mmCIF file of C-alpha atoms in Angstrom:
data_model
loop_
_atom_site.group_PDB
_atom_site.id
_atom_site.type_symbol
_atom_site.label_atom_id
_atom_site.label_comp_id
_atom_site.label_asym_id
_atom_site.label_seq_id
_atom_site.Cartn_x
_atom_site.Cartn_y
_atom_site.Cartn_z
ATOM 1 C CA UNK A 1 -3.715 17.061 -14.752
ATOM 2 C CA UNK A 2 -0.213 15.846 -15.759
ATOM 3 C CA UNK A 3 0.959 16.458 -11.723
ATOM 4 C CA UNK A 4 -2.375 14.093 -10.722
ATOM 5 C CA UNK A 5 -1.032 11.348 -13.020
ATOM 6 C CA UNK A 6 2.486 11.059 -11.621
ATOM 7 C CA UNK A 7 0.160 10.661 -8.652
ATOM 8 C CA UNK A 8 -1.733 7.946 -9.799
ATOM 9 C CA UNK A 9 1.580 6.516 -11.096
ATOM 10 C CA UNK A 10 3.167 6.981 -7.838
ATOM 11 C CA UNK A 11 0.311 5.219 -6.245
ATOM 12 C CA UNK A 12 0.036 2.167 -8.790
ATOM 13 C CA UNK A 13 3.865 1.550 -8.240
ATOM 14 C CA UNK A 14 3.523 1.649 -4.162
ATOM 15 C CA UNK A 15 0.878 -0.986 -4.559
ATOM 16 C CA UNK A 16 2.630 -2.885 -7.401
ATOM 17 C CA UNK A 17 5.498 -3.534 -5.192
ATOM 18 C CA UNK A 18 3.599 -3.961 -2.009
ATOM 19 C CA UNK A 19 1.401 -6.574 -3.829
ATOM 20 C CA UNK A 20 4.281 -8.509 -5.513
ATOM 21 C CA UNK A 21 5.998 -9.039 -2.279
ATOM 22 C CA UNK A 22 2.858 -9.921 -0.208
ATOM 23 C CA UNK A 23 1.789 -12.449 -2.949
ATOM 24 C CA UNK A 24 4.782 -14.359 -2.392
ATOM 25 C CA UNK A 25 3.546 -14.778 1.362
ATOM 26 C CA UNK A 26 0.504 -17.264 -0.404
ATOM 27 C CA UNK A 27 3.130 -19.367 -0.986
ATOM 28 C CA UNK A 28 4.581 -19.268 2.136
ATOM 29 C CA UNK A 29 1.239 -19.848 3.827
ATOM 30 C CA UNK A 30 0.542 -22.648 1.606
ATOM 31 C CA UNK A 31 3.881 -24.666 2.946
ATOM 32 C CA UNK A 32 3.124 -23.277 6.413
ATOM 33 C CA UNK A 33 -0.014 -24.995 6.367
ATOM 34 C CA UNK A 34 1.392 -28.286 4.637
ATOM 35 C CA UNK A 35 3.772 -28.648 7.368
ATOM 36 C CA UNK A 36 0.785 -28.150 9.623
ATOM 37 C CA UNK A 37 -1.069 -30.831 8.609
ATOM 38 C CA UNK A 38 1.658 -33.217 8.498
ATOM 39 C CA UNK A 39 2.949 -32.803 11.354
ATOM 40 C CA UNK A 40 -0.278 -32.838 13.541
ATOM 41 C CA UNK A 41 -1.083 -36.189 11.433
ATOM 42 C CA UNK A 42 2.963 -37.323 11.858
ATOM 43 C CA UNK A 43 2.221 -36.562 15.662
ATOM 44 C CA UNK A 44 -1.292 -38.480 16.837
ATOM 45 C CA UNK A 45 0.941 -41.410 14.410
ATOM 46 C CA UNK A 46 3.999 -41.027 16.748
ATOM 47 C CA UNK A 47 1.371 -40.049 19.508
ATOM 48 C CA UNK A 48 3.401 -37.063 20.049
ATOM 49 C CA UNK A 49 2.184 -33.272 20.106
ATOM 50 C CA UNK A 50 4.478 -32.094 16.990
ATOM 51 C CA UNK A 51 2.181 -28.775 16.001
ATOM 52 C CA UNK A 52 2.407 -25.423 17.670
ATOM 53 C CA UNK A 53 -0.259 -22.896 18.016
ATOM 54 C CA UNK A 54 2.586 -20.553 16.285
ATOM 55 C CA UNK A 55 2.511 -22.416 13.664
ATOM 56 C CA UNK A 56 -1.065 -22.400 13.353
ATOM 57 C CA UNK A 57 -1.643 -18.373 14.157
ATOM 58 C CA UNK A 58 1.067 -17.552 11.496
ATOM 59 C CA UNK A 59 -0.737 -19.707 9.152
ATOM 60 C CA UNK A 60 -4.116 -17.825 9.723
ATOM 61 C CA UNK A 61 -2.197 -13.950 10.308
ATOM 62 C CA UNK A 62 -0.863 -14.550 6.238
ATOM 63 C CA UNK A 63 -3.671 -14.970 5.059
ATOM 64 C CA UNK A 64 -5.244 -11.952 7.239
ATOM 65 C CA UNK A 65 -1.914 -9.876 5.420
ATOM 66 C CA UNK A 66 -2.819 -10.955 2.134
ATOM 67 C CA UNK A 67 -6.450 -9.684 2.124
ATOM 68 C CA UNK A 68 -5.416 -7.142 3.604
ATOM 69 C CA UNK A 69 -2.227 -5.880 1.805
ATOM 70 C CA UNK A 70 -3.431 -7.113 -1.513
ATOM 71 C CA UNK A 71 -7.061 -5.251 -1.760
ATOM 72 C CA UNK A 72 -5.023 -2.316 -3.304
ATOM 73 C CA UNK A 73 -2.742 -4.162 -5.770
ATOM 74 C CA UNK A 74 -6.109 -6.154 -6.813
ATOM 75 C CA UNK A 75 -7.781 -2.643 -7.375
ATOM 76 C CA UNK A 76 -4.671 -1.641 -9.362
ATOM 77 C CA UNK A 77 -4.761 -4.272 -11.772
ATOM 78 C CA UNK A 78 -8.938 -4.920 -12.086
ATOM 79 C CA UNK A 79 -8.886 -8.508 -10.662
ATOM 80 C CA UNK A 80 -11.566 -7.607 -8.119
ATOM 81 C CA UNK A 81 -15.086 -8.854 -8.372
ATOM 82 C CA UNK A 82 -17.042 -6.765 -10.088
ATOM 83 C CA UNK A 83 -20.749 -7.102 -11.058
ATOM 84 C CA UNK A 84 -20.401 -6.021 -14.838
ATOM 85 C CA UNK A 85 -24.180 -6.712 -16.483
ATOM 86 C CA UNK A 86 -23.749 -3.013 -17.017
ATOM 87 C CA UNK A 87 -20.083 -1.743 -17.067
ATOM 88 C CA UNK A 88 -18.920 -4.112 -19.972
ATOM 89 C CA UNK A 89 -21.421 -2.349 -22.193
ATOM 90 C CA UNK A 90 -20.584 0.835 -21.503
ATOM 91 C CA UNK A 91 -17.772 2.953 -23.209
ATOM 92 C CA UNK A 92 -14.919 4.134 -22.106
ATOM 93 C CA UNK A 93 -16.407 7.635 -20.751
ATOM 94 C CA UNK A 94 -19.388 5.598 -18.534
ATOM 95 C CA UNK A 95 -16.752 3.500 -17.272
ATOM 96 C CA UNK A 96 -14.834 6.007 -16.099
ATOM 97 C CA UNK A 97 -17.822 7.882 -14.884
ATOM 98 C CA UNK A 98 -18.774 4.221 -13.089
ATOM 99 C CA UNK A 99 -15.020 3.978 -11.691
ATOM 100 C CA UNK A 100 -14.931 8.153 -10.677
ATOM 101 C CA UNK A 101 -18.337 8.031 -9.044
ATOM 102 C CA UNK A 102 -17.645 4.459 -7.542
ATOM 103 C CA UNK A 103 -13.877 5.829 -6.119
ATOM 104 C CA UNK A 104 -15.073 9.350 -4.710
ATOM 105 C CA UNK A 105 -18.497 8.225 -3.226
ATOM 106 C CA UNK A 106 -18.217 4.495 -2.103
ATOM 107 C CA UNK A 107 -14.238 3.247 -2.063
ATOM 108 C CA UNK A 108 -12.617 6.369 -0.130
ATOM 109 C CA UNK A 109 -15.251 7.466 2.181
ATOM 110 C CA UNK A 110 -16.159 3.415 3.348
ATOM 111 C CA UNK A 111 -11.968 2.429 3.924
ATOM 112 C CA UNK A 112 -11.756 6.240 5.977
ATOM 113 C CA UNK A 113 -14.859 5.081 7.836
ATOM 114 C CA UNK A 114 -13.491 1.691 8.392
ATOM 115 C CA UNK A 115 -9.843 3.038 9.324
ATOM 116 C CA UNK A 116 -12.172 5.950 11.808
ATOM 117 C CA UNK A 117 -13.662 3.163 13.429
ATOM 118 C CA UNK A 118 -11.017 0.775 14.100
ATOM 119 C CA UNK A 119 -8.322 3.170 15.427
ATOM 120 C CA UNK A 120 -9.455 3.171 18.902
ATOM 121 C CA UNK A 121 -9.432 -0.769 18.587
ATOM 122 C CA UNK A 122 -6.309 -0.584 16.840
ATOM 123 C CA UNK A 123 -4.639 2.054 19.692
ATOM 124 C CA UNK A 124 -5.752 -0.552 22.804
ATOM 125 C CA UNK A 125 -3.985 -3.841 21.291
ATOM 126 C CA UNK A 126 -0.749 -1.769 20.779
ATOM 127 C CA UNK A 127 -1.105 -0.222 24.205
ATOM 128 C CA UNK A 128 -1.140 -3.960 26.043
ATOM 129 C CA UNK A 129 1.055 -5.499 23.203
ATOM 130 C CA UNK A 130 -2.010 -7.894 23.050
ATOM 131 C CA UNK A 131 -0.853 -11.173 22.523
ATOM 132 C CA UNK A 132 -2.976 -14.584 21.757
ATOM 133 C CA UNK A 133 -4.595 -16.272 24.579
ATOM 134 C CA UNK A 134 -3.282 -19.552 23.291
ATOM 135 C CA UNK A 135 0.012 -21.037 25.044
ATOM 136 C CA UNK A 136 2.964 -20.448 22.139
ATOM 137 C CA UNK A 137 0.849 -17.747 20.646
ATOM 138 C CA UNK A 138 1.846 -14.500 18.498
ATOM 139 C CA UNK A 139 1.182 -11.161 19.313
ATOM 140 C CA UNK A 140 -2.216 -9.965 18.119
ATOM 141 C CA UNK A 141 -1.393 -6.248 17.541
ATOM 142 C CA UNK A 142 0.577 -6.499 14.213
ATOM 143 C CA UNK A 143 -2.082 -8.215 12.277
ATOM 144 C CA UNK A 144 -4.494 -5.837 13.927
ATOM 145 C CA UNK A 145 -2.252 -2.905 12.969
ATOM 146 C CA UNK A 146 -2.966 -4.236 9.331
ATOM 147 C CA UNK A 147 -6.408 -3.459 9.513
ATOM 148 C CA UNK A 148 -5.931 0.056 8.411
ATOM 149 C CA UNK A 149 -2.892 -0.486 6.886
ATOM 150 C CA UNK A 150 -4.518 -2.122 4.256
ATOM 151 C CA UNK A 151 -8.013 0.194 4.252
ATOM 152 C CA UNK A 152 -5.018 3.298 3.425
ATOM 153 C CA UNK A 153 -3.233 1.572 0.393
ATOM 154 C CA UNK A 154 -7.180 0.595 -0.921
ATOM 155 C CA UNK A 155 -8.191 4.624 -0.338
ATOM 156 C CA UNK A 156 -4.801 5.297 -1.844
ATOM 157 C CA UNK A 157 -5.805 3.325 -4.793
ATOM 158 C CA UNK A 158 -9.488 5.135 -5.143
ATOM 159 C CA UNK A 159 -7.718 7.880 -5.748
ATOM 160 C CA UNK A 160 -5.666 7.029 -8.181
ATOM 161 C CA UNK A 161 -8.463 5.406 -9.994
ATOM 162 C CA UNK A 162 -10.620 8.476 -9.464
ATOM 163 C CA UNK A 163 -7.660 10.371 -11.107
ATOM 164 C CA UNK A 164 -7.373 8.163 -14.413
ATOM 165 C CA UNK A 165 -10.957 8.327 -14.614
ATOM 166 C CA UNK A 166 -11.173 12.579 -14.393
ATOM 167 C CA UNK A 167 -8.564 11.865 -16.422
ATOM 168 C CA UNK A 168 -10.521 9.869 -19.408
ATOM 169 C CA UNK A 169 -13.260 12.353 -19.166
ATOM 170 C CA UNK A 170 -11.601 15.272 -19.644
ATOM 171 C CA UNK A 171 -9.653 14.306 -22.546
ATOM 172 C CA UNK A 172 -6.375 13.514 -20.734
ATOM 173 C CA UNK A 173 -5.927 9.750 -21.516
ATOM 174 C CA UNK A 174 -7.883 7.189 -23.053
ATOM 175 C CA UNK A 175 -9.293 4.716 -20.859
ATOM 176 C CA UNK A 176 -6.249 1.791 -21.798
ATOM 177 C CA UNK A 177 -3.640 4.567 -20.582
ATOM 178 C CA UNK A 178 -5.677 5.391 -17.721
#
């Protein structure tokens, strides 16, 4: 069980660091998007075209990246939505059993279905270098690419949670360790 934790561990601190370097990109697509708006206001004042569709399409791909990249680190730290009439009146043992069962049965199985499905999506973008339709655009295949980028470090996650919770129940860690 001890070799399963260092996995979990392993797994929290790949999505610790992912998720504190992709957070900083909210703030990045918050000044993006400032600069947006002034500028396309600055420009029907000057009656001048002053925005770009770059500008625009890199405002909407960071925030594609961070719901993508930060589904994981959200897992990893419980700030997701959860729907806890039951779960905060359990123990520690039925939330584990909630978090195992949840992991192994729902989480993994639905990001592998979702990462099954898009790959042959994902495989045609890359093979045209898809690019936007839009004059100025970016290429469409990296945030694509994303798409299961971000459905991996979520499975990856499962299973680390599914691991602290076999974990709990068999005596291995209490559920604040876990």
């Amino acid at each position: 069980m001890q070799m399963l934790i260092r996995i979990a561990d392993a797994i929290d601190a790949i999505n610790t660091r992912i998720g504190r370097i992709i957070s900083w990109l909210t703030l990045v697509m918050i000044i993006v998007g400032f600069f947006n708006v002034v500028l396309r206001y600055s420009g029907r004042w000057l009656e001048v075209n002053l925005t770009s569709n770059m500008a625009l399409e890199a405002q909407w791909y960071m925030f594609g990246l961070v719901f993508l990249l930060l589904g994981a680190y959200t897992l990893q730290q419980d700030r997701h939505v959860r729907v806890d009439v039951l779960y905060s009146r359990l123990g520690p043992r039925g939330q584990a059993w909630i978090n195992l069962v949840g992991a192994v049965v729902f989480l993994v199985p639905f990001c592998l279905l979702i990462i099954w499905v898009s790959w042959p999506f994902i495989t045609a973008t890359v093979a045209v270098w898809e690019s936007s339709p839009d004059p100025g655009g970016l290429p469409r295949w990296p945030i694509k690419f994303a798409i299961p980028v971000g459905c991996v470090l979520v499975a990856a996650q499962g299973v680390a949670m599914a691991i602290r919770s076999a974990a709990v129940l068999s005596g291995h860690a209490d559920m604040e360790n876990a």
